[in-house]
mmCIF file of C-alpha atoms and ligand atoms in Angstrom:
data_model
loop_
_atom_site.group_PDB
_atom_site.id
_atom_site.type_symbol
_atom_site.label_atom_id
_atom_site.label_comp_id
_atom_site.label_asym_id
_atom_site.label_seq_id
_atom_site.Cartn_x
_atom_site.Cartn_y
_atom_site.Cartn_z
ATOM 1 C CA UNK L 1 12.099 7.137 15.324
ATOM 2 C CA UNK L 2 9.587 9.348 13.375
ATOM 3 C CA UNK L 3 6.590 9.566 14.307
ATOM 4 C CA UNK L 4 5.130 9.298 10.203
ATOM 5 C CA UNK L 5 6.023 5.914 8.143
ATOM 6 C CA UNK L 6 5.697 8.657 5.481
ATOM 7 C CA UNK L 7 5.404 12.435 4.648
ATOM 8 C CA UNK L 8 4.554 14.050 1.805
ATOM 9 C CA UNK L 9 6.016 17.855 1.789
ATOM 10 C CA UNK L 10 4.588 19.987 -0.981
ATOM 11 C CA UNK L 11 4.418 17.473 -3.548
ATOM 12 C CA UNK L 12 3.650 18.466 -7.264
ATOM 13 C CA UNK L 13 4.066 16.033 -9.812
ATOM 14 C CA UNK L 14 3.863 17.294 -13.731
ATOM 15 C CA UNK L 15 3.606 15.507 -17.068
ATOM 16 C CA UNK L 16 4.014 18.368 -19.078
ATOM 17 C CA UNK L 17 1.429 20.522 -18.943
ATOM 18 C CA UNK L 18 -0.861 18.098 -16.623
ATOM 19 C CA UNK L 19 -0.235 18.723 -13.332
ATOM 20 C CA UNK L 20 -0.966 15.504 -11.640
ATOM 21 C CA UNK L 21 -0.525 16.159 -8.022
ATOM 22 C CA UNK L 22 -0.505 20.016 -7.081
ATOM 23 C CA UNK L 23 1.672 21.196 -3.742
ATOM 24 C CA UNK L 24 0.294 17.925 -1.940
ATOM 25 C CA UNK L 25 1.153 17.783 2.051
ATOM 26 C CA UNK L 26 0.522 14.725 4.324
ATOM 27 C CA UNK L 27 1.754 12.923 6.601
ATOM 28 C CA UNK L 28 0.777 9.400 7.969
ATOM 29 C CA UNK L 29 1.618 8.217 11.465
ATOM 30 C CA UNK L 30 2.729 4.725 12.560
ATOM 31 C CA UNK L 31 0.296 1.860 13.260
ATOM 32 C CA UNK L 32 -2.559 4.086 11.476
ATOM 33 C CA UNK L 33 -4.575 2.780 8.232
ATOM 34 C CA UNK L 34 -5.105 5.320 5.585
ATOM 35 C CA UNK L 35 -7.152 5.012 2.323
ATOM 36 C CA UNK L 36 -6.980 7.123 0.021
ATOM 37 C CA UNK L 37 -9.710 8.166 -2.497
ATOM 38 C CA UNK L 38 -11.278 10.527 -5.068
ATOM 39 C CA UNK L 39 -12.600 10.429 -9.056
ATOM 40 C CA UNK L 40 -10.569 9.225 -11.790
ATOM 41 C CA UNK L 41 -8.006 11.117 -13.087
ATOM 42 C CA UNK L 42 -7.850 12.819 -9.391
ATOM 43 C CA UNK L 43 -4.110 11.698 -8.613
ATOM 44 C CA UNK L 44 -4.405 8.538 -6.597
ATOM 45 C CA UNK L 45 -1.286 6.420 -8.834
ATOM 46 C CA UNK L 46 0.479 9.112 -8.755
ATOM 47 C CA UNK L 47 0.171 10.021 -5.122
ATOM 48 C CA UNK L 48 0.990 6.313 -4.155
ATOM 49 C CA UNK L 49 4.000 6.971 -6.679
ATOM 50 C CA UNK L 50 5.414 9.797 -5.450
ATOM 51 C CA UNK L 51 4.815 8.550 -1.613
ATOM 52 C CA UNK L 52 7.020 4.868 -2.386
ATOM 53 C CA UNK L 53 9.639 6.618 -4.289
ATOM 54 C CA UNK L 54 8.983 4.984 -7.410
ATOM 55 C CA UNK L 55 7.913 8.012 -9.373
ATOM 56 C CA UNK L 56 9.998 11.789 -8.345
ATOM 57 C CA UNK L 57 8.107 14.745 -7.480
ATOM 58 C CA UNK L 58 8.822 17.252 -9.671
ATOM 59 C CA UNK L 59 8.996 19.560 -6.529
ATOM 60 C CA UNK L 60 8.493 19.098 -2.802
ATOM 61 C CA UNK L 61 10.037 16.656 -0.569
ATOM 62 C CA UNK L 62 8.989 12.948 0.319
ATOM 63 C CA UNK L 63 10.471 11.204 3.793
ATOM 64 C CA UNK L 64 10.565 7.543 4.182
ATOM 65 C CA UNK L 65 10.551 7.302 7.703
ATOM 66 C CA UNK L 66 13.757 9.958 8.790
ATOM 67 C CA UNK L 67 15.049 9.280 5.241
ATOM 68 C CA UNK L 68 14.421 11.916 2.908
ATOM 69 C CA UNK L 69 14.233 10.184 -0.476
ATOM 70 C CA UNK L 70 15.046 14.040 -2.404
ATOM 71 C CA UNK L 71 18.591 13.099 -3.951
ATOM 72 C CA UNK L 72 18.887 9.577 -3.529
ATOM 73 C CA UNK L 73 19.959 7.871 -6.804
ATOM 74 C CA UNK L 74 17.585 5.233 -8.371
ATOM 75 C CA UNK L 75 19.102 2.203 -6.975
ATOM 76 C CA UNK L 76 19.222 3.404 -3.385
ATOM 77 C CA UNK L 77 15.448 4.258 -3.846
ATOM 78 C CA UNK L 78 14.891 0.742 -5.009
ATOM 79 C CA UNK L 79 16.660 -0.887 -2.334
ATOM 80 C CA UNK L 80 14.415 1.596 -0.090
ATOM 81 C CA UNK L 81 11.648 0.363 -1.714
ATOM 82 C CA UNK L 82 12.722 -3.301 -1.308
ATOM 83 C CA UNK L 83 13.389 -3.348 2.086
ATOM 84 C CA UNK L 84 11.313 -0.904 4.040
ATOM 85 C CA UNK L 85 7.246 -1.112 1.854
ATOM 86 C CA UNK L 86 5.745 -4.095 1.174
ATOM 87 C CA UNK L 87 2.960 -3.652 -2.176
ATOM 88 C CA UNK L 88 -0.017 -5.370 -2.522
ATOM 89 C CA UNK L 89 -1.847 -5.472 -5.714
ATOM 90 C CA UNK L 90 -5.173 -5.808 -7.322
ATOM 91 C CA UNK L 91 -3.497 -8.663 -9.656
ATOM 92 C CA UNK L 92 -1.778 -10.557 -6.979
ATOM 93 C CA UNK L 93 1.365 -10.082 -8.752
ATOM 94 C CA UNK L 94 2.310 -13.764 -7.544
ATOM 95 C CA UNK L 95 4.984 -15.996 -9.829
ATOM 96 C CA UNK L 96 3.299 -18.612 -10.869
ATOM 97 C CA UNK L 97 6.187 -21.246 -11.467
ATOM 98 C CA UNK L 98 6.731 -20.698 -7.821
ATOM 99 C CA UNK L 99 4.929 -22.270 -4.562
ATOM 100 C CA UNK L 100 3.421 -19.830 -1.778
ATOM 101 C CA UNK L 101 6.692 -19.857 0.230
ATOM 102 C CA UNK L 102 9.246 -18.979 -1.914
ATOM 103 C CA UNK L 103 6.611 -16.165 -3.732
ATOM 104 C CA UNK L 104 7.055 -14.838 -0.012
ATOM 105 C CA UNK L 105 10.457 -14.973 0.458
ATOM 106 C CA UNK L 106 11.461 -13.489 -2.614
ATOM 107 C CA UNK L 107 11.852 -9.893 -1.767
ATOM 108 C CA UNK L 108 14.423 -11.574 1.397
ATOM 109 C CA UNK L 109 16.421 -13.589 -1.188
ATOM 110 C CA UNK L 110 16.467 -10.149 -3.788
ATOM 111 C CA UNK L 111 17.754 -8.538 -1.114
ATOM 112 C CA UNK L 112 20.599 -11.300 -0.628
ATOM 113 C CA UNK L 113 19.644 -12.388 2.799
ATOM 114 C CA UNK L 114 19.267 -15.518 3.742
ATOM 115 C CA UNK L 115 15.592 -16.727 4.223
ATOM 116 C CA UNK L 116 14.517 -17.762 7.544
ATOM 117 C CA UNK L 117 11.931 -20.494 8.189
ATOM 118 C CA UNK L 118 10.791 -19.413 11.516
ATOM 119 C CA UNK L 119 9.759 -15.504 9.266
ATOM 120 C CA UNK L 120 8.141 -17.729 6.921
ATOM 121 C CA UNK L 121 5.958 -19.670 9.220
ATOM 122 C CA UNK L 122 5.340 -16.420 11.345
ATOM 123 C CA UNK L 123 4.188 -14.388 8.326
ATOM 124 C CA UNK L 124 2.156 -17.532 6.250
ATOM 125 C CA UNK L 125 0.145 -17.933 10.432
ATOM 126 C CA UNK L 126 -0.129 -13.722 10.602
ATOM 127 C CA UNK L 127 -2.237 -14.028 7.038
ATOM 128 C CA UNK L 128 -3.883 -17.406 8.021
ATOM 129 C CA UNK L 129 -2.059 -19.618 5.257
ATOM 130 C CA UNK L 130 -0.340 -22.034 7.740
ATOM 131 C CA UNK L 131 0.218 -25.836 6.471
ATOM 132 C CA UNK L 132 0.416 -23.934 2.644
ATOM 133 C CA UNK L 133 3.551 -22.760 2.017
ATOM 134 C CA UNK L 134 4.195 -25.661 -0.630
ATOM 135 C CA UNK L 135 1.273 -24.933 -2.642
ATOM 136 C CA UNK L 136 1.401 -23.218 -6.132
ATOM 137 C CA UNK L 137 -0.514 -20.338 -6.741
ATOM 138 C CA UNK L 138 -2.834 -21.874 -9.002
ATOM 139 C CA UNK L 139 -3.984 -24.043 -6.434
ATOM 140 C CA UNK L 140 -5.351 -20.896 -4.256
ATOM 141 C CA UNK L 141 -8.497 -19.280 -4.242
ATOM 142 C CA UNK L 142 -8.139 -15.221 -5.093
ATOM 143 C CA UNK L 143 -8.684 -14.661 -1.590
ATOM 144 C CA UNK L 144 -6.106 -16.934 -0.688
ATOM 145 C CA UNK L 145 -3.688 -15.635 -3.247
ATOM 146 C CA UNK L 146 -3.785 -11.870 -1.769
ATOM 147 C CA UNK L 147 -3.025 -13.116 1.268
ATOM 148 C CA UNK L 148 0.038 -14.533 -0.099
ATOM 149 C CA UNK L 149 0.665 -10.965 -1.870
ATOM 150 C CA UNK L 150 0.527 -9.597 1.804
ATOM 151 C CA UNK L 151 2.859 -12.270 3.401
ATOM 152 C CA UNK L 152 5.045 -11.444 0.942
ATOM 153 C CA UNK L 153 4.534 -7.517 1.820
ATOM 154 C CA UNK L 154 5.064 -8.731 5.747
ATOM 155 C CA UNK L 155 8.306 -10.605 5.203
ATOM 156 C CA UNK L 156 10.764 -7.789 5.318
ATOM 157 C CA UNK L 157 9.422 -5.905 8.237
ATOM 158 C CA UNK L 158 8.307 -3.291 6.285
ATOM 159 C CA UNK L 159 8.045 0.073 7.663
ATOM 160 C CA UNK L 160 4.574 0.505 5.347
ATOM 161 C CA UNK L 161 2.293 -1.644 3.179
ATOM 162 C CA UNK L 162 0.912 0.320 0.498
ATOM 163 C CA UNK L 163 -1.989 -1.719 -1.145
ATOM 164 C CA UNK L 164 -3.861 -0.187 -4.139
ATOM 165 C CA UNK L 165 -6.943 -1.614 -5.011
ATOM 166 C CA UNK L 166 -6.258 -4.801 -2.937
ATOM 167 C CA UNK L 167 -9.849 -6.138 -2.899
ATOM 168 C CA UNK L 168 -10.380 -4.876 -6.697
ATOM 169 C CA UNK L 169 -10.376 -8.907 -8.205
ATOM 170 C CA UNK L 170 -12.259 -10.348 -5.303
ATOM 171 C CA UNK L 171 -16.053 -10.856 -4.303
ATOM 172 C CA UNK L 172 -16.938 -9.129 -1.856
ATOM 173 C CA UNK L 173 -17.081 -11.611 1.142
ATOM 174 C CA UNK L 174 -13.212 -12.499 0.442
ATOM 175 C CA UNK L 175 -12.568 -8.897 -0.091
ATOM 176 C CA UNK L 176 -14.093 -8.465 3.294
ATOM 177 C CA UNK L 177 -11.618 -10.553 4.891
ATOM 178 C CA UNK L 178 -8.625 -9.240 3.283
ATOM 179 C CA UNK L 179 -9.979 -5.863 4.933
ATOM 180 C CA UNK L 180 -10.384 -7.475 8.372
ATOM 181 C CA UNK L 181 -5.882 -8.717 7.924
ATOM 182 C CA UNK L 182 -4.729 -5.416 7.024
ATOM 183 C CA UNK L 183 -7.003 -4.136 9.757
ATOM 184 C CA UNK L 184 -5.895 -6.689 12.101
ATOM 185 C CA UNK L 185 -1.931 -6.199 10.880
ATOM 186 C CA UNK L 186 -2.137 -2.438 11.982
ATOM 187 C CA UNK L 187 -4.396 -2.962 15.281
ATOM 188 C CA UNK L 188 -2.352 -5.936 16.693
ATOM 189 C CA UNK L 189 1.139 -5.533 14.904
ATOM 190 C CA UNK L 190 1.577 -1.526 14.589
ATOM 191 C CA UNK L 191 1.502 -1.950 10.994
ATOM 192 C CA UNK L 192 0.830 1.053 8.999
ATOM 193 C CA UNK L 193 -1.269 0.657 5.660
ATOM 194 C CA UNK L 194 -1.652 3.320 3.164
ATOM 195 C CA UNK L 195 -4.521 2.056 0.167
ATOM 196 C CA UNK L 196 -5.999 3.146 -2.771
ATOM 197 C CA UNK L 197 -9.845 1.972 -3.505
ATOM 198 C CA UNK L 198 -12.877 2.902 -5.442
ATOM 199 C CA UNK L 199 -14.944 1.435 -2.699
ATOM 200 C CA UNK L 200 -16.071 3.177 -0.080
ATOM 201 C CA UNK L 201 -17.145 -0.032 1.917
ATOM 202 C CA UNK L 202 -13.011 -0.534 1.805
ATOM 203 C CA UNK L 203 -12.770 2.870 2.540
ATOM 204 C CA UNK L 204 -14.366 2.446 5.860
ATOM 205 C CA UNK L 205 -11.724 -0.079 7.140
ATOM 206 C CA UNK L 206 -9.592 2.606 7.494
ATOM 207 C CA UNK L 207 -8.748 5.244 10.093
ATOM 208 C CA UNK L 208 -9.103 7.559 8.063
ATOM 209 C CA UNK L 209 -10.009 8.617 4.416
ATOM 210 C CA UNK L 210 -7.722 10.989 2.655
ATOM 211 C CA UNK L 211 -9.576 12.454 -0.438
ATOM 212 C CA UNK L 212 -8.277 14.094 -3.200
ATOM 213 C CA UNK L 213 -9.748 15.799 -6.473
ATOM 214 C CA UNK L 214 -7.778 17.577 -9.693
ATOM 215 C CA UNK L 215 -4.300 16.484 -8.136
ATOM 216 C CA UNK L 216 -4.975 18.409 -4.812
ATOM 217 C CA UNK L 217 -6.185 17.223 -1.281
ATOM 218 C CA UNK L 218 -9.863 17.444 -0.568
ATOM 219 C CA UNK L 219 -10.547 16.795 2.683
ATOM 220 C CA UNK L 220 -10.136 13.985 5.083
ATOM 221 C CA UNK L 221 -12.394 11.811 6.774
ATOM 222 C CA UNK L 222 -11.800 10.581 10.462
ATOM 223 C CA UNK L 223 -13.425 7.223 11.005
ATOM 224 C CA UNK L 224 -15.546 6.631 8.098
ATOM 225 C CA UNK L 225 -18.673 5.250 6.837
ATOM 226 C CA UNK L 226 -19.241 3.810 3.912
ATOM 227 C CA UNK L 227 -22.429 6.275 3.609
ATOM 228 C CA UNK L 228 -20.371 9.054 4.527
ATOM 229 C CA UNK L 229 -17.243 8.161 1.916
ATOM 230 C CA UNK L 230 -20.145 7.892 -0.726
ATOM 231 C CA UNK L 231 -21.473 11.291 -0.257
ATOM 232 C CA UNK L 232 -17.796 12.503 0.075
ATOM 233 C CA UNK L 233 -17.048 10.967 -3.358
ATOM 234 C CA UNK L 234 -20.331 12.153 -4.902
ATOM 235 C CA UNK L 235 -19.681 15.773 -3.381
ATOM 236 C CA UNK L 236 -16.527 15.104 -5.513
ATOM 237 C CA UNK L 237 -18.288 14.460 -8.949
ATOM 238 C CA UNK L 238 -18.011 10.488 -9.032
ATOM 239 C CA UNK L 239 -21.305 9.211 -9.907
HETATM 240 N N1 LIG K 1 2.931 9.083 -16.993
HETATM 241 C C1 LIG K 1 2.023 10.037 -17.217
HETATM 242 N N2 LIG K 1 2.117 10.847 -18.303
HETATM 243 C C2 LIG K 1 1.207 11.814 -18.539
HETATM 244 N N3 LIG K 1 0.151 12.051 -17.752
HETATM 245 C C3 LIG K 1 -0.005 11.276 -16.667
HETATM 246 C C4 LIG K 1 0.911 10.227 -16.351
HETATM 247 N N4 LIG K 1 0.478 9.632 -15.218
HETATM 248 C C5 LIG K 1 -0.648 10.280 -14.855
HETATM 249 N N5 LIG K 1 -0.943 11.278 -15.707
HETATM 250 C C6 LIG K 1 -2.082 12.212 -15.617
HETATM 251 O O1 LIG K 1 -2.117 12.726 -14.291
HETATM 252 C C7 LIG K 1 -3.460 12.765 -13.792
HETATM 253 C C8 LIG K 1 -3.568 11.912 -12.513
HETATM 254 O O2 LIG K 1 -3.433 10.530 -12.884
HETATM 255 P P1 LIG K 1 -3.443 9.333 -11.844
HETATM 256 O O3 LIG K 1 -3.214 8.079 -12.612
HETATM 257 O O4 LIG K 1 -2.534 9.645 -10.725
HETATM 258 O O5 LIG K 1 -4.972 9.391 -11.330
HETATM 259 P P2 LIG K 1 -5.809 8.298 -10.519
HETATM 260 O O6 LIG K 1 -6.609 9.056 -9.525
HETATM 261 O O7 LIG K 1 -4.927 7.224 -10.020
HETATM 262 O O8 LIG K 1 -6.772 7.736 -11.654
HETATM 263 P P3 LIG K 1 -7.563 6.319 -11.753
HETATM 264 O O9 LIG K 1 -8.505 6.250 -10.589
HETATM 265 O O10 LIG K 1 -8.299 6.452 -13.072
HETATM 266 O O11 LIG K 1 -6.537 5.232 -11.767
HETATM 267 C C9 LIG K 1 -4.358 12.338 -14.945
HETATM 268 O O12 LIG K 1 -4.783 13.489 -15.639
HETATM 269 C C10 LIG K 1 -3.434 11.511 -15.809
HETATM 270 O O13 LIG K 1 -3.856 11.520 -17.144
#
């Protein structure tokens, strides 16, 4: 096995003229939590793109893993996508007709596999939602919700959860916790996390801060501050 979830070789993305992501090199290591940062308009969506296969490079190479995702046709890279990241979202991204265990099994029944109860319990206990699992979304606080999102991330095993903005909708003490799971998912599982914030208080969850600015990399930051992110981000022109 590789030693990266995922590796980013030389990556430039352009929309015509803007060029998005410029000759963009990383790579991010198993059981490691990475946040990545920098101003608006610096390349963050498109970096997170690029990295899950859901958007092509327009040159460079991207590796899932030991699979390089260069050449693959769309619906390989979805079932990629499907089975080997789990996302997390600002917005939840929950179905709301549907209770908290079958929102998490759905990516196991679209991948035509046959849900298991003893997953279900393990993942709905590894985000702290144990006796819910029949509950409807509605009926969850927004804290509780994103940890839903995550169990749903957890369920397939997934070789990375990329989470952008996943404390974005939440006060801060809930947004707090959901900090302390994905920390606690890649110290005590060997998950490996790769998320976008504005907020360098999120930021400092993380191993380690990967910055960028104008579609380029800027810098990292091993173990992080919040003071120290802010400066970084300042030194980059956000206010
Ligand atoms: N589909 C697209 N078509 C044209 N230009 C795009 C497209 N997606 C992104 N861009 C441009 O590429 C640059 C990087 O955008 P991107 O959304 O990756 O930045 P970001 O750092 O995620 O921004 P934000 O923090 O505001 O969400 C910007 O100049 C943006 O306008």
């Amino acid at each position: 096995m590789t030693t990266f979830a995922v590796r980013l070789d030389a990556v430039t993305r352009r929309y015509g003229r803007v060029t998005a992501l410029d000759t963009v090199s990383a790579g991010f290591r198993r059981g490691t939590f990475t946040a990545v940062m920098g101003p608006s308009g610096s390349g963050k969506s498109t970096f997170l793109n690029c990295a899950t296969g859901l958007d092509r490079p327009t040159s460079g190479r991207v590796w899932l893993g030991d699979t390089d995702l260069a050449g693959r046709s769309e619906n390989e890279t979805t079932v990629l996508r499907r089975d080997r990241i789990g996302f997390v979202f600002q917005s939840y991204q929950l179905l709301d007709a549907l209770t908290v265990a079958d929102n998490v099994l759905l990516p196991v029944r679209l991948a035509g596999r046959r849900p298991d109860p003893a997953r279900l319990a393990e993942v709905l206990a590894a985000v702290g939602l144990t006796g819910l699992g029949e509950r409807r979304p509605a009926e969850l606080s927004g804290g509780q919700r994103q940890r839903v999102a995550i169990a749903r991330a957890l369920v397939v095993r997934p070789d990375l959860i990329c989470a952008d903005e996943p404390t974005g909708a939440l006060d801060s003490r809930s947004g707090h916790r959901i900090l302390e799971l994905l920390r606690a998912l890649v110290d005590d599982r060997g998950q490996t996390v790769l998320m976008v914030t504005h907020d360098p208080v999120a930021a400092a969850f993380a191993d380690t801060v990967v910055f960028l600015a104008d579609g380029r990399l800027a810098g990292e930051l091993p173990r992080p501050s919040a003071d120290r992110v802010a400066e970084r981000m300042t030194s980059l022109g956000e206010p």
